[in-house]
């Protein structure tokens, strides 16, 4: 954690009073170290503001404005600590992180050292019927934000095997059981677009299914599984259980080009800004 003078905590908070919950400049903000645990909880350590007044860590959901307030308590070495246990639900979205001393405006925090090792290859039990994921990250302005997912149930994407004009998706379901009626669904995002079924091969809580590229029209397609068949819930296939908040620019896959009855197409799997698995199909000119 980069040391910040105790006086800076209050001075910066005062300078932010006119803007309230603003994005601010992370270069001048006090920093918060984050430690993640395998259950989905987070611990935040920030510099002690140096006064007797109580302080809170405030997480504000960017779209709704909903706040979650956590007490900051002395942790030694000139630090204050706040704990966000997995039992406290955060709605799915982006939560900006602030510190607030009693009687002052909330002040934006910058990311310090993040220890996210417990998130890598995390395997939740799924016994609570939902999967909670919280990943702290730095915004483009250098501020601290927590990306939260809350999926009930959840289908975690694993290995993607791309060959011979098709993609085989492997994954695991949490929070529900795969029944003999289960199948996968490839849904077009177009209004009134097709929803194609694919046979789902179960292996306990794990599954595989095939996406045949030749069946897809131009457009964007989202991948779902229905563990209980058409009478049960549709579960979005996503990759959440690691330490990467935004998969889209990092997880890239080869583009396949093939001839179909409707012409030549180019097909590229990708992760959306919400880390959901999707497929983009475009028309392609002959090489």
Short mmCIF file of C-alpha atoms in Angstrom, two decimals:
data_model
loop_
_atom_site.label_atom_id
_atom_site.label_comp_id
_atom_site.label_asym_id
_atom_site.label_seq_id
_atom_site.Cartn_x
_atom_site.Cartn_y
_atom_site.Cartn_z
CA UNK A 1 0.00 0.00 0.00
CA UNK A 2 1.35 3.47 -0.89
CA UNK A 3 1.62 5.48 2.34
CA UNK A 4 -0.68 8.52 2.55
CA UNK A 5 -0.40 11.15 5.26
CA UNK A 6 -3.27 11.03 7.77
CA UNK A 7 -4.11 14.67 7.06
CA UNK A 8 -4.63 13.88 3.37
CA UNK A 9 -7.65 11.73 4.20
CA UNK A 10 -9.65 14.65 5.60
CA UNK A 11 -8.25 17.26 3.23
CA UNK A 12 -9.14 15.24 0.17
CA UNK A 13 -12.60 14.54 1.57
CA UNK A 14 -13.17 18.25 2.01
CA UNK A 15 -12.10 18.98 -1.56
CA UNK A 16 -14.61 16.39 -2.80
CA UNK A 17 -17.51 17.94 -0.90
CA UNK A 18 -18.75 19.96 -3.86
CA UNK A 19 -18.88 16.94 -6.16
CA UNK A 20 -20.21 14.26 -3.75
CA UNK A 21 -19.90 10.78 -5.24
CA UNK A 22 -17.82 11.89 -8.20
CA UNK A 23 -15.31 9.88 -10.20
CA UNK A 24 -12.43 12.08 -9.07
CA UNK A 25 -8.73 11.60 -9.75
CA UNK A 26 -7.22 8.38 -8.41
CA UNK A 27 -3.72 9.86 -8.59
CA UNK A 28 -4.39 12.06 -5.52
CA UNK A 29 -6.82 9.84 -3.60
CA UNK A 30 -5.89 7.73 -0.57
CA UNK A 31 -5.47 4.07 -1.39
CA UNK A 32 -7.20 0.93 -0.22
CA UNK A 33 -5.60 -2.50 -0.17
CA UNK A 34 -8.01 -5.36 -0.92
CA UNK A 35 -7.84 -9.01 0.09
CA UNK A 36 -10.31 -11.49 -1.38
CA UNK A 37 -11.30 -14.76 0.26
CA UNK A 38 -12.47 -17.95 -1.41
CA UNK A 39 -16.01 -17.56 -0.05
CA UNK A 40 -16.51 -14.32 -2.01
CA UNK A 41 -15.75 -11.81 0.75
CA UNK A 42 -13.46 -8.77 0.56
CA UNK A 43 -11.39 -6.95 3.20
CA UNK A 44 -10.38 -3.29 2.66
CA UNK A 45 -7.47 -1.58 4.45
CA UNK A 46 -7.18 2.23 4.20
CA UNK A 47 -5.02 4.81 5.90
CA UNK A 48 -6.29 6.00 9.29
CA UNK A 49 -7.78 9.50 8.95
CA UNK A 50 -6.06 10.49 12.20
CA UNK A 51 -9.09 11.79 14.07
CA UNK A 52 -11.52 10.55 16.71
CA UNK A 53 -14.59 10.63 14.46
CA UNK A 54 -15.92 7.30 13.16
CA UNK A 55 -15.37 6.43 9.52
CA UNK A 56 -17.10 4.15 7.04
CA UNK A 57 -16.27 2.52 3.77
CA UNK A 58 -19.10 3.26 1.34
CA UNK A 59 -19.81 1.20 -1.78
CA UNK A 60 -22.15 2.92 -4.24
CA UNK A 61 -23.75 1.06 -7.13
CA UNK A 62 -23.06 3.16 -10.19
CA UNK A 63 -26.45 2.88 -11.89
CA UNK A 64 -28.95 2.71 -9.03
CA UNK A 65 -27.08 4.85 -6.48
CA UNK A 66 -27.67 2.21 -3.80
CA UNK A 67 -25.16 2.43 -0.92
CA UNK A 68 -23.66 -0.26 1.29
CA UNK A 69 -21.91 1.16 4.36
CA UNK A 70 -19.24 -0.79 6.25
CA UNK A 71 -17.61 0.46 9.49
CA UNK A 72 -13.88 1.18 9.29
CA UNK A 73 -12.24 0.00 12.51
CA UNK A 74 -8.60 0.29 13.69
CA UNK A 75 -6.41 -2.54 12.43
CA UNK A 76 -3.00 -1.34 13.64
CA UNK A 77 -0.08 0.12 11.69
CA UNK A 78 -2.04 3.31 11.03
CA UNK A 79 -4.79 1.54 9.10
CA UNK A 80 -8.53 1.19 9.23
CA UNK A 81 -10.21 -2.00 8.07
CA UNK A 82 -13.65 -2.82 6.65
CA UNK A 83 -14.96 -6.28 5.89
CA UNK A 84 -17.48 -7.16 3.20
CA UNK A 85 -18.45 -10.78 3.97
CA UNK A 86 -19.98 -13.00 1.32
CA UNK A 87 -23.20 -13.06 3.38
CA UNK A 88 -23.79 -9.38 2.52
CA UNK A 89 -25.39 -9.37 -0.91
CA UNK A 90 -24.26 -6.87 -3.52
CA UNK A 91 -26.56 -6.47 -6.48
CA UNK A 92 -24.93 -7.26 -9.81
CA UNK A 93 -23.14 -4.20 -11.14
CA UNK A 94 -20.21 -1.85 -10.57
CA UNK A 95 -19.76 -0.49 -7.05
CA UNK A 96 -17.56 2.60 -6.65
CA UNK A 97 -15.63 2.69 -3.37
CA UNK A 98 -15.47 5.70 -1.03
CA UNK A 99 -14.30 6.48 2.50
CA UNK A 100 -16.39 8.77 4.67
CA UNK A 101 -15.52 10.39 7.99
CA UNK A 102 -18.51 11.39 10.12
CA UNK A 103 -19.82 14.81 9.09
CA UNK A 104 -17.84 14.91 5.83
CA UNK A 105 -18.58 14.05 2.24
CA UNK A 106 -17.57 10.61 0.88
CA UNK A 107 -14.14 10.57 -0.78
CA UNK A 108 -13.22 8.34 -3.69
CA UNK A 109 -10.52 5.74 -3.00
CA UNK A 110 -7.77 4.52 -5.30
CA UNK A 111 -6.65 0.88 -5.53
CA UNK A 112 -3.61 -0.13 -3.53
CA UNK A 113 -2.35 -3.71 -3.38
CA UNK A 114 -4.88 -6.35 -4.36
CA UNK A 115 -4.43 -9.91 -3.10
CA UNK A 116 -6.83 -11.89 -5.28
CA UNK A 117 -5.04 -15.24 -5.25
CA UNK A 118 -7.98 -17.00 -3.61
CA UNK A 119 -10.19 -16.12 -6.59
CA UNK A 120 -8.09 -18.11 -9.05
CA UNK A 121 -9.68 -21.52 -9.75
CA UNK A 122 -12.26 -20.83 -7.07
CA UNK A 123 -14.85 -23.60 -6.72
CA UNK A 124 -17.89 -22.47 -4.69
CA UNK A 125 -20.05 -25.12 -3.07
CA UNK A 126 -23.23 -23.79 -4.69
CA UNK A 127 -25.09 -24.94 -1.55
CA UNK A 128 -26.62 -21.48 -1.01
CA UNK A 129 -28.32 -21.62 -4.40
CA UNK A 130 -26.35 -18.66 -5.76
CA UNK A 131 -22.80 -17.66 -6.60
CA UNK A 132 -21.48 -14.28 -5.42
CA UNK A 133 -18.40 -12.84 -7.11
CA UNK A 134 -16.69 -9.54 -6.21
CA UNK A 135 -13.55 -8.41 -8.06
CA UNK A 136 -11.89 -5.07 -7.18
CA UNK A 137 -10.26 -3.25 -10.08
CA UNK A 138 -8.90 0.14 -11.17
CA UNK A 139 -11.11 2.32 -13.37
CA UNK A 140 -9.71 4.28 -16.31
CA UNK A 141 -9.42 7.25 -13.94
CA UNK A 142 -7.37 5.22 -11.45
CA UNK A 143 -10.12 4.81 -8.88
CA UNK A 144 -11.20 1.71 -6.98
CA UNK A 145 -14.39 -0.06 -8.06
CA UNK A 146 -15.76 -3.51 -7.22
CA UNK A 147 -17.41 -5.51 -10.00
CA UNK A 148 -20.11 -7.68 -8.49
CA UNK A 149 -22.01 -10.64 -9.88
CA UNK A 150 -24.86 -12.45 -8.16
CA UNK A 151 -26.08 -15.46 -10.12
CA UNK A 152 -28.74 -17.90 -8.92
CA UNK A 153 -28.05 -20.42 -10.29
CA UNK A 154 -24.82 -20.02 -12.29
CA UNK A 155 -23.20 -21.83 -15.25
CA UNK A 156 -19.43 -21.31 -15.23
CA UNK A 157 -17.72 -21.56 -18.63
CA UNK A 158 -14.56 -23.62 -18.71
CA UNK A 159 -12.52 -24.79 -21.68
CA UNK A 160 -13.62 -23.79 -25.18
CA UNK A 161 -12.54 -26.18 -27.92
CA UNK A 162 -12.74 -24.59 -31.37
CA UNK A 163 -12.20 -26.82 -34.41
CA UNK A 164 -13.82 -27.94 -37.66
CA UNK A 165 -16.43 -25.20 -37.85
CA UNK A 166 -17.78 -25.66 -34.34
CA UNK A 167 -17.13 -24.83 -30.70
CA UNK A 168 -17.46 -27.27 -27.81
CA UNK A 169 -18.21 -25.53 -24.52
CA UNK A 170 -17.32 -27.16 -21.20
CA UNK A 171 -18.63 -25.86 -17.92
CA UNK A 172 -20.12 -26.45 -14.52
CA UNK A 173 -23.48 -25.61 -12.96
CA UNK A 174 -23.79 -24.18 -9.43
CA UNK A 175 -26.93 -23.86 -7.38
CA UNK A 176 -29.03 -26.47 -9.19
CA UNK A 177 -28.77 -30.01 -10.53
CA UNK A 178 -28.53 -31.13 -14.15
CA UNK A 179 -31.48 -33.37 -14.98
CA UNK A 180 -32.05 -35.78 -17.89
CA UNK A 181 -34.18 -33.06 -19.53
CA UNK A 182 -31.27 -30.62 -19.70
CA UNK A 183 -30.16 -28.96 -22.92
CA UNK A 184 -28.22 -25.93 -24.10
CA UNK A 185 -29.70 -22.97 -25.93
CA UNK A 186 -28.03 -20.61 -28.41
CA UNK A 187 -30.15 -17.45 -28.58
CA UNK A 188 -30.06 -14.76 -31.24
CA UNK A 189 -30.20 -11.20 -29.89
CA UNK A 190 -32.35 -10.07 -32.80
CA UNK A 191 -35.98 -9.30 -31.96
CA UNK A 192 -37.90 -12.47 -32.71
CA UNK A 193 -34.62 -14.25 -33.48
CA UNK A 194 -34.05 -17.97 -33.29
CA UNK A 195 -33.27 -19.97 -30.16
CA UNK A 196 -31.38 -23.07 -31.22
CA UNK A 197 -31.16 -26.16 -29.06
CA UNK A 198 -28.00 -28.15 -28.55
CA UNK A 199 -27.68 -31.49 -26.78
CA UNK A 200 -26.08 -31.11 -23.36
CA UNK A 201 -23.86 -33.95 -22.14
CA UNK A 202 -23.83 -34.02 -18.29
CA UNK A 203 -21.00 -35.30 -16.08
CA UNK A 204 -22.35 -34.75 -12.57
CA UNK A 205 -22.44 -30.96 -12.15
CA UNK A 206 -20.27 -30.51 -15.25
CA UNK A 207 -21.46 -30.34 -18.85
CA UNK A 208 -20.42 -30.00 -22.47
CA UNK A 209 -22.37 -28.89 -25.52
CA UNK A 210 -21.67 -28.05 -29.13
CA UNK A 211 -22.24 -24.82 -31.04
CA UNK A 212 -22.40 -25.57 -34.76
CA UNK A 213 -21.29 -22.48 -36.61
CA UNK A 214 -23.05 -23.44 -39.84
CA UNK A 215 -26.42 -23.11 -38.07
CA UNK A 216 -25.91 -19.46 -37.13
CA UNK A 217 -27.12 -16.42 -39.07
CA UNK A 218 -25.24 -13.11 -38.95
CA UNK A 219 -25.58 -11.35 -35.60
CA UNK A 220 -24.78 -11.89 -31.93
CA UNK A 221 -25.72 -15.08 -30.12
CA UNK A 222 -25.84 -15.69 -26.37
CA UNK A 223 -25.23 -19.07 -24.75
CA UNK A 224 -27.51 -20.54 -22.10
CA UNK A 225 -28.12 -23.89 -20.43
CA UNK A 226 -31.42 -25.23 -19.12
CA UNK A 227 -30.45 -27.75 -16.42
CA UNK A 228 -34.10 -28.74 -15.78
CA UNK A 229 -35.29 -28.59 -19.39
CA UNK A 230 -37.78 -26.16 -20.86
CA UNK A 231 -39.87 -26.03 -17.66
CA UNK A 232 -36.92 -24.84 -15.57
CA UNK A 233 -34.74 -21.75 -15.39
CA UNK A 234 -32.49 -20.65 -18.24
CA UNK A 235 -28.97 -20.07 -16.89
CA UNK A 236 -26.54 -17.75 -18.68
CA UNK A 237 -23.12 -19.24 -19.43
CA UNK A 238 -20.43 -16.90 -18.09
CA UNK A 239 -16.87 -16.94 -16.79
CA UNK A 240 -16.76 -15.34 -13.37
CA UNK A 241 -14.67 -17.51 -11.05
CA UNK A 242 -11.23 -15.95 -11.37
CA UNK A 243 -9.52 -12.62 -10.70
CA UNK A 244 -10.17 -10.92 -14.07
CA UNK A 245 -12.89 -8.27 -13.84
CA UNK A 246 -13.17 -7.68 -17.60
CA UNK A 247 -12.58 -10.73 -19.78
CA UNK A 248 -13.43 -9.11 -23.11
CA UNK A 249 -10.00 -7.61 -23.95
CA UNK A 250 -8.02 -10.47 -22.39
CA UNK A 251 -9.72 -13.72 -23.41
CA UNK A 252 -9.62 -13.77 -27.21
CA UNK A 253 -10.41 -16.67 -29.52
CA UNK A 254 -9.69 -17.41 -33.18
CA UNK A 255 -12.15 -16.35 -35.85
CA UNK A 256 -13.39 -19.23 -37.99
CA UNK A 257 -14.39 -18.65 -41.62
CA UNK A 258 -16.59 -21.14 -43.39
CA UNK A 259 -19.00 -21.48 -46.30
CA UNK A 260 -22.65 -22.16 -45.53
CA UNK A 261 -25.84 -22.40 -47.57
CA UNK A 262 -26.38 -18.70 -46.77
CA UNK A 263 -22.91 -17.63 -47.87
CA UNK A 264 -19.49 -17.25 -46.30
CA UNK A 265 -19.41 -16.27 -42.62
CA UNK A 266 -16.87 -15.36 -39.95
CA UNK A 267 -17.54 -16.58 -36.40
CA UNK A 268 -15.81 -15.36 -33.25
CA UNK A 269 -16.56 -16.38 -29.63
CA UNK A 270 -16.09 -13.63 -27.05
CA UNK A 271 -16.96 -12.52 -23.55
CA UNK A 272 -19.28 -9.54 -23.12
CA UNK A 273 -18.70 -6.61 -20.78
CA UNK A 274 -20.57 -8.67 -18.15
CA UNK A 275 -18.27 -11.69 -18.77
CA UNK A 276 -21.09 -13.67 -20.39
CA UNK A 277 -20.12 -16.01 -23.22
CA UNK A 278 -21.39 -15.02 -26.67
CA UNK A 279 -20.68 -15.58 -30.36
CA UNK A 280 -20.42 -12.93 -33.08
CA UNK A 281 -21.29 -13.96 -36.66
CA UNK A 282 -20.57 -11.66 -39.60
CA UNK A 283 -20.64 -12.07 -43.34
CA UNK A 284 -17.20 -12.67 -44.82
CA UNK A 285 -15.82 -12.06 -48.27
CA UNK A 286 -14.17 -14.95 -50.11
CA UNK A 287 -10.41 -15.04 -49.63
#
